[in-house]
Coordinates of C-alpha atoms in Angstrom, one line a residue:
M1 CA -11.6 22.9 -7.3
S2 CA -11.9 20.1 -4.8
D3 CA -11.3 20.6 -1.1
L4 CA -8.3 18.5 -0.2
L5 CA -8.6 19.0 3.5
Y6 CA -9.8 16.1 5.6
S7 CA -13.5 16.2 6.4
E8 CA -14.9 15.7 9.9
E9 CA -16.0 12.2 8.8
E10 CA -12.5 11.4 7.5
E11 CA -11.0 12.5 10.8
A12 CA -13.5 10.4 12.8
L13 CA -12.6 7.4 10.6
R14 CA -8.9 8.1 11.2
A15 CA -9.4 8.1 15.0
A16 CA -11.4 4.9 14.9
V17 CA -8.8 3.1 12.8
R18 CA -5.9 4.4 14.9
D19 CA -7.6 3.2 18.1
L20 CA -8.1 -0.2 16.5
L21 CA -4.5 -0.5 15.4
A22 CA -3.3 0.6 18.8
D23 CA -5.2 -2.5 20.3
H24 CA -4.3 -5.0 17.5
C25 CA -1.0 -3.9 15.9
A26 CA 1.7 -3.2 18.5
A27 CA 5.2 -3.3 17.0
P28 CA 6.5 -6.3 19.0
G29 CA 3.6 -8.3 17.7
V30 CA 4.3 -7.3 14.1
I31 CA 8.0 -8.1 14.5
A32 CA 7.1 -11.5 15.9
R33 CA 4.8 -12.2 13.0
T34 CA 7.5 -11.5 10.5
E35 CA 9.5 -14.3 12.1
S36 CA 6.6 -16.8 11.9
A37 CA 5.0 -18.8 9.1
T38 CA 2.0 -16.5 9.1
P39 CA 3.1 -12.9 8.4
H40 CA -0.5 -11.6 8.1
S41 CA -2.7 -11.0 11.1
P42 CA -6.1 -12.7 10.8
E43 CA -7.4 -11.1 14.0
L44 CA -6.6 -7.6 12.7
W45 CA -8.1 -8.4 9.2
K46 CA -11.3 -9.6 10.9
A47 CA -11.5 -6.4 13.0
L48 CA -11.0 -4.2 9.9
S49 CA -13.4 -6.1 7.7
E50 CA -16.2 -7.6 9.9
G51 CA -15.8 -5.1 12.7
M52 CA -15.5 -1.9 10.8
G53 CA -16.5 -2.8 7.2
L54 CA -13.4 -1.2 5.8
T55 CA -12.7 -3.8 3.2
G56 CA -15.8 -2.8 1.2
L57 CA -15.2 1.0 1.1
L58 CA -14.7 1.1 -2.7
V59 CA -17.6 -1.2 -3.5
P60 CA -21.1 0.3 -4.1
E61 CA -23.8 -0.5 -1.6
S62 CA -25.8 -2.3 -4.3
E63 CA -22.9 -4.7 -4.7
G64 CA -22.5 -5.4 -0.9
G65 CA -20.0 -2.7 0.0
Q66 CA -20.0 0.6 1.9
G67 CA -20.2 2.9 -1.2
A68 CA -17.5 5.2 0.0
T69 CA -14.6 6.8 -2.1
H70 CA -10.9 6.7 -2.5
R71 CA -10.6 9.6 0.0
E72 CA -11.8 7.4 2.8
V73 CA -9.6 4.5 1.7
A74 CA -6.6 6.9 1.7
V75 CA -7.2 7.8 5.3
V76 CA -7.3 4.1 6.2
L77 CA -4.1 3.5 4.3
E78 CA -2.4 6.4 6.1
E79 CA -3.1 4.7 9.4
L80 CA -2.1 1.2 8.2
G81 CA 1.1 2.8 7.0
R82 CA 1.8 4.4 10.3
A83 CA 1.5 1.0 12.0
V84 CA 3.1 -1.1 9.1
A85 CA 0.0 -3.2 9.6
P86 CA 0.5 -6.8 8.3
V87 CA -2.8 -7.1 6.4
P88 CA -3.5 -7.5 2.6
Y89 CA -5.6 -4.3 2.6
L90 CA -4.0 -2.5 -0.4
T91 CA -3.7 -5.7 -2.5
S92 CA -7.3 -7.0 -1.8
A93 CA -9.5 -4.1 -0.8
V94 CA -8.0 -1.7 -3.4
V95 CA -6.1 -3.4 -6.2
A96 CA -8.1 -6.7 -6.6
T97 CA -11.4 -4.8 -5.9
E98 CA -10.7 -2.2 -8.5
A99 CA -9.9 -4.9 -11.1
L100 CA -13.3 -6.5 -10.3
L101 CA -15.1 -3.2 -10.6
A102 CA -13.9 -3.1 -14.2
C103 CA -15.6 -6.4 -14.9
E104 CA -19.2 -7.2 -15.6
G105 CA -21.3 -10.4 -15.1
E106 CA -22.4 -12.6 -12.2
E107 CA -19.0 -14.2 -11.4
A108 CA -17.4 -10.7 -10.9
A109 CA -20.3 -9.5 -8.8
L110 CA -20.2 -12.5 -6.5
L111 CA -16.4 -12.1 -6.0
L112 CA -16.8 -8.4 -5.4
A113 CA -19.3 -8.9 -2.6
A114 CA -17.0 -11.6 -1.2
L115 CA -14.0 -9.2 -1.2
A116 CA -16.1 -6.4 0.3
S117 CA -17.1 -8.6 3.2
G118 CA -13.4 -9.4 3.9
R119 CA -14.2 -13.1 4.2
T120 CA -12.4 -13.6 0.9
V121 CA -9.0 -12.1 0.2
G122 CA -8.2 -11.4 -3.4
A123 CA -4.9 -10.7 -5.2
L124 CA -4.2 -9.5 -8.7
A125 CA -1.6 -11.8 -10.2
V126 CA 0.6 -9.1 -11.6
A127 CA 4.1 -8.5 -10.1
L128 CA 4.2 -5.9 -7.4
N129 CA 6.7 -3.7 -9.3
V130 CA 4.5 -3.2 -12.4
G131 CA 3.0 0.3 -12.6
P132 CA -0.1 1.6 -14.4
G133 CA 0.5 1.0 -18.2
G134 CA 3.5 -1.2 -17.5
T135 CA 4.0 -4.5 -19.2
Y136 CA 3.3 -7.7 -17.2
R137 CA 3.5 -11.4 -17.7
A138 CA 0.4 -13.4 -18.6
V139 CA -0.3 -17.2 -18.5
R140 CA -1.6 -19.6 -21.1
H141 CA -5.4 -20.3 -21.2
E142 CA -6.4 -23.7 -22.6
D143 CA -9.7 -25.5 -22.3
G144 CA -10.9 -23.6 -19.3
S145 CA -7.7 -23.9 -17.3
L146 CA -4.5 -21.9 -16.9
H147 CA -0.8 -23.0 -17.3
G148 CA 2.3 -21.0 -16.5
E149 CA 4.2 -19.3 -13.7
L150 CA 4.1 -15.7 -12.3
T151 CA 6.6 -14.2 -9.8
G152 CA 6.6 -11.3 -7.4
I153 CA 2.9 -11.5 -6.6
A154 CA 2.2 -9.5 -3.4
D155 CA 0.1 -11.1 -0.6
A156 CA -0.5 -14.3 -2.7
V157 CA 0.2 -16.3 0.4
A158 CA -2.9 -14.7 2.0
A159 CA -5.2 -14.8 -1.0
D160 CA -8.2 -17.1 -1.3
V161 CA -8.7 -16.1 -5.0
L162 CA -6.3 -14.8 -7.6
L163 CA -7.3 -12.6 -10.5
V164 CA -5.1 -13.7 -13.4
P165 CA -4.4 -12.1 -16.8
A166 CA -4.0 -14.7 -19.6
E167 CA -2.4 -14.5 -23.0
D168 CA -5.8 -14.5 -24.7
G169 CA -6.5 -11.1 -23.2
G170 CA -9.0 -12.3 -20.6
L171 CA -8.9 -11.8 -16.8
Y172 CA -9.7 -15.1 -14.9
A173 CA -10.5 -16.0 -11.4
V174 CA -8.6 -18.9 -9.9
D175 CA -9.1 -20.3 -6.4
A176 CA -5.8 -20.3 -4.5
D177 CA -6.0 -23.9 -3.5
A178 CA -5.8 -24.8 -7.3
V179 CA -2.4 -23.3 -7.7
T180 CA 1.0 -23.7 -6.0
V181 CA 2.1 -20.6 -4.1
T182 CA 5.8 -20.5 -3.2
P183 CA 7.0 -17.7 -0.9
Q184 CA 9.9 -15.6 -2.3
V185 CA 12.6 -13.8 -0.3
S186 CA 11.0 -10.5 0.5
L187 CA 12.7 -7.4 2.0
D188 CA 9.4 -6.3 3.5
L189 CA 8.2 -9.3 5.5
T190 CA 4.9 -7.6 6.3
R191 CA 3.9 -7.6 2.6
P192 CA 5.4 -10.9 1.3
V193 CA 5.7 -11.7 -2.4
A194 CA 5.4 -15.2 -3.9
K195 CA 5.7 -17.3 -7.0
V196 CA 2.5 -18.7 -8.3
T197 CA 2.5 -21.8 -10.5
F198 CA -0.5 -22.8 -12.6
E199 CA -0.6 -26.4 -13.7
G200 CA -4.0 -26.7 -15.3
A201 CA -5.8 -24.6 -12.7
P202 CA -9.5 -24.3 -13.4
A203 CA -10.3 -20.7 -14.4
R204 CA -13.5 -18.6 -14.5
L205 CA -13.6 -15.7 -17.0
L206 CA -14.3 -12.3 -15.4
T207 CA -13.7 -10.0 -18.5
P208 CA -12.3 -10.5 -22.0
D209 CA -10.5 -7.1 -21.5
A210 CA -7.8 -7.8 -18.9
P211 CA -5.6 -4.8 -19.9
A212 CA -8.3 -2.3 -19.0
A213 CA -9.1 -4.0 -15.7
V214 CA -5.4 -4.4 -14.8
R215 CA -4.6 -0.8 -15.7
R216 CA -7.5 0.5 -13.6
A217 CA -6.4 -1.6 -10.6
L218 CA -2.7 -0.6 -10.8
R219 CA -3.6 3.1 -11.2
A220 CA -5.6 3.0 -8.0
G221 CA -2.9 0.9 -6.3
A222 CA -0.2 3.5 -7.2
G223 CA -2.4 6.5 -6.3
L224 CA -3.4 5.1 -2.9
L225 CA 0.0 3.6 -2.1
V226 CA 1.1 7.3 -1.7
S227 CA -1.2 7.6 1.4
E228 CA 0.5 4.5 2.9
Q229 CA 3.9 6.1 2.2
L230 CA 2.6 9.3 3.9
G231 CA 1.7 7.3 7.0
L232 CA 5.2 5.7 7.1
A233 CA 6.9 9.1 6.7
D234 CA 4.7 10.8 9.2
W235 CA 5.4 8.1 11.8
S236 CA 9.1 8.2 11.1
L237 CA 9.2 12.0 11.6
T238 CA 6.9 12.1 14.7
E239 CA 8.8 9.4 16.5
T240 CA 12.2 10.8 15.7
V241 CA 11.2 14.3 17.0
R242 CA 9.8 12.7 20.2
Y243 CA 13.0 10.6 20.7
L244 CA 15.3 13.6 20.2
K245 CA 13.4 15.6 22.8
E246 CA 14.1 12.9 25.4
R247 CA 17.6 11.8 24.4
K248 CA 20.2 13.9 26.2
Q249 CA 23.8 14.5 25.3
F250 CA 26.2 17.0 27.0
N251 CA 23.3 17.4 29.5
R252 CA 20.9 18.9 26.9
P253 CA 18.3 17.3 24.6
V254 CA 19.8 16.1 21.3
G255 CA 16.9 17.8 19.5
G256 CA 18.3 21.2 20.5
F257 CA 21.3 20.9 18.2
Q258 CA 21.0 23.1 15.2
A259 CA 22.2 20.6 12.6
L260 CA 19.5 18.1 13.7
K261 CA 16.9 20.9 13.7
H262 CA 17.7 21.6 10.0
R263 CA 17.4 18.0 9.0
L264 CA 14.1 17.6 10.8
A265 CA 12.7 20.9 9.4
Q266 CA 13.6 19.8 5.8
L267 CA 11.9 16.4 6.4
W268 CA 8.8 18.1 7.9
L269 CA 8.5 20.2 4.7
E270 CA 8.8 17.1 2.5
V271 CA 6.2 15.2 4.6
V272 CA 3.8 18.1 4.2
H273 CA 4.3 18.2 0.5
T274 CA 3.7 14.4 0.4
R275 CA 0.4 14.9 2.2
A276 CA -0.7 17.4 -0.4
A277 CA 0.3 15.0 -3.3
A278 CA -1.4 12.1 -1.6
R279 CA -4.7 14.0 -1.0
D280 CA -4.7 15.2 -4.6
A281 CA -4.2 11.7 -6.0
A282 CA -6.9 10.2 -3.7
D283 CA -9.4 13.1 -4.6
A284 CA -8.7 12.7 -8.4
L285 CA -9.4 8.9 -8.1
A286 CA -12.5 9.6 -6.1
T287 CA -14.0 12.2 -8.5
G288 CA -12.9 10.5 -11.7
S289 CA -10.9 13.6 -12.7
D290 CA -9.5 13.9 -16.2
D291 CA -6.2 14.7 -14.5
T292 CA -6.1 11.4 -12.5
D293 CA -3.2 10.0 -14.4
V294 CA -1.1 13.1 -13.9
A295 CA -2.1 13.4 -10.2
V296 CA -1.1 9.7 -9.6
A297 CA 2.2 10.1 -11.4
V298 CA 3.2 13.3 -9.6
A299 CA 2.3 11.8 -6.2
Q300 CA 4.2 8.6 -6.7
A301 CA 7.3 10.3 -8.2
Y302 CA 7.4 12.6 -5.1
A303 CA 6.3 10.3 -2.3
S304 CA 8.6 7.3 -2.8
P305 CA 11.9 8.9 -2.1
V306 CA 10.4 11.0 0.8
A307 CA 9.2 7.8 2.6
V308 CA 12.6 6.2 2.2
R309 CA 14.4 9.3 3.4
A310 CA 12.1 9.7 6.4
A311 CA 12.7 6.1 7.5
E312 CA 16.5 6.4 6.9
E313 CA 16.6 9.6 9.0
A314 CA 14.6 7.9 11.7
L315 CA 17.0 5.0 11.8
Q316 CA 20.1 7.3 11.9
L317 CA 18.7 9.8 14.4
H318 CA 17.6 7.0 16.8
G319 CA 21.3 6.1 17.0
G320 CA 22.2 2.7 18.3
I321 CA 18.7 1.9 19.4
G322 CA 17.5 2.3 15.8
M323 CA 19.9 -0.4 14.6
T324 CA 18.3 -3.1 16.9
W325 CA 15.8 -5.7 15.7
E326 CA 13.6 -4.9 18.7
H327 CA 13.0 -1.3 17.7
P328 CA 10.3 -1.1 15.0
V329 CA 12.1 1.5 12.8
H330 CA 13.5 -1.3 10.6
L331 CA 9.9 -2.3 9.7
Y332 CA 9.3 1.2 8.3
L333 CA 12.6 1.3 6.3
K334 CA 11.9 -2.1 4.7
R335 CA 8.3 -1.2 3.9
A336 CA 9.4 2.2 2.5
K337 CA 12.1 0.6 0.3
A338 CA 9.7 -2.0 -0.9
D339 CA 7.0 0.6 -1.6
S340 CA 9.5 2.6 -3.6
I341 CA 9.4 0.0 -6.3
A342 CA 5.7 -1.1 -5.9
Y343 CA 3.3 -0.2 -8.6
G344 CA 6.1 1.6 -10.6
T345 CA 9.3 3.3 -9.4
A346 CA 9.6 7.1 -9.0
G347 CA 11.6 7.1 -12.3
A348 CA 8.9 5.2 -14.1
H349 CA 6.2 7.6 -12.9
R350 CA 8.4 10.6 -14.0
E351 CA 8.6 9.1 -17.4
A352 CA 4.9 8.6 -17.5
L353 CA 4.4 12.1 -16.4
A354 CA 6.6 13.5 -19.1
A355 CA 4.5 11.7 -21.7
L356 CA 1.3 12.9 -20.2
V357 CA 2.2 16.6 -20.2
D358 CA 4.3 16.3 -23.4
L359 CA 7.6 17.2 -21.8
Q360 CA 9.8 14.6 -23.5
A361 CA 13.5 14.6 -23.1
P362 CA 15.4 15.9 -26.2

């Protein structure tokens, strides 16, 4: 039985990442970025990658990375979730990296080292709503180049290289400057999605078995997204409790009213349960457990609605101030809503779980 509690090293990592985000990721700056042409923060990305080496956590030391595990990545994602950090960490350092870890050969090794350093940002060209085992669109491969169009690709606007599944079953690397990336309207402006058009884009084969690489990448993405959702929910609860202690009505703190206490107590329970599910999924991924598919499906099915509910409660219980653009709570609600369909909806994960444990509907 694994110990799901945070180790001393993981808590030290959390403190370091939280300090970094406090310096580089204040809410007014994030809101200002969402209104600009560059939603991602290059300064924060550089601090996370070159400053702390966090983009290479999942990559073995022999391949140019830090040789850590999914547990450490989960701690980083909790903190990035708490700050709604506008960086392509989940998409590049987790999903694209996991896809490359399933590939062999020199091309994949070079790309893996580049992603680990953070100097290159990668994106898997599969729509953000596709879960592990889900069906996804592929493009046509012909004479060493790709033709077609893919939509809903998260963080494609920030990517230097795209990992693209083709109809011939292969996974190909394509440089971002060889394709046309058109931003799509996105609810969560801190993780923008885009349409990618391939018009004879030169492609380098990474593996002839794209389905295996994509499935591995999406499973890690879904399992570690739960930690981001935990960070979102935890911030929403903590900030709401703090606000209700300060806000007075009828000359007493609003937080003293019984009805609000009940709502917050229920939310606290759900956040604690989400933490347990997130830790279990991260540990299963880290140890290569036989129950990883089950752990990821359980965690995703539980965490998605909790994160949304926590952000909704924060918005409502902050009253009028929560409804303003200047207050950051709208960033959390938008990210939570977008996360609830990312890498598979809660319903899709429940369906997958039913199949995994042989509990099919009659």
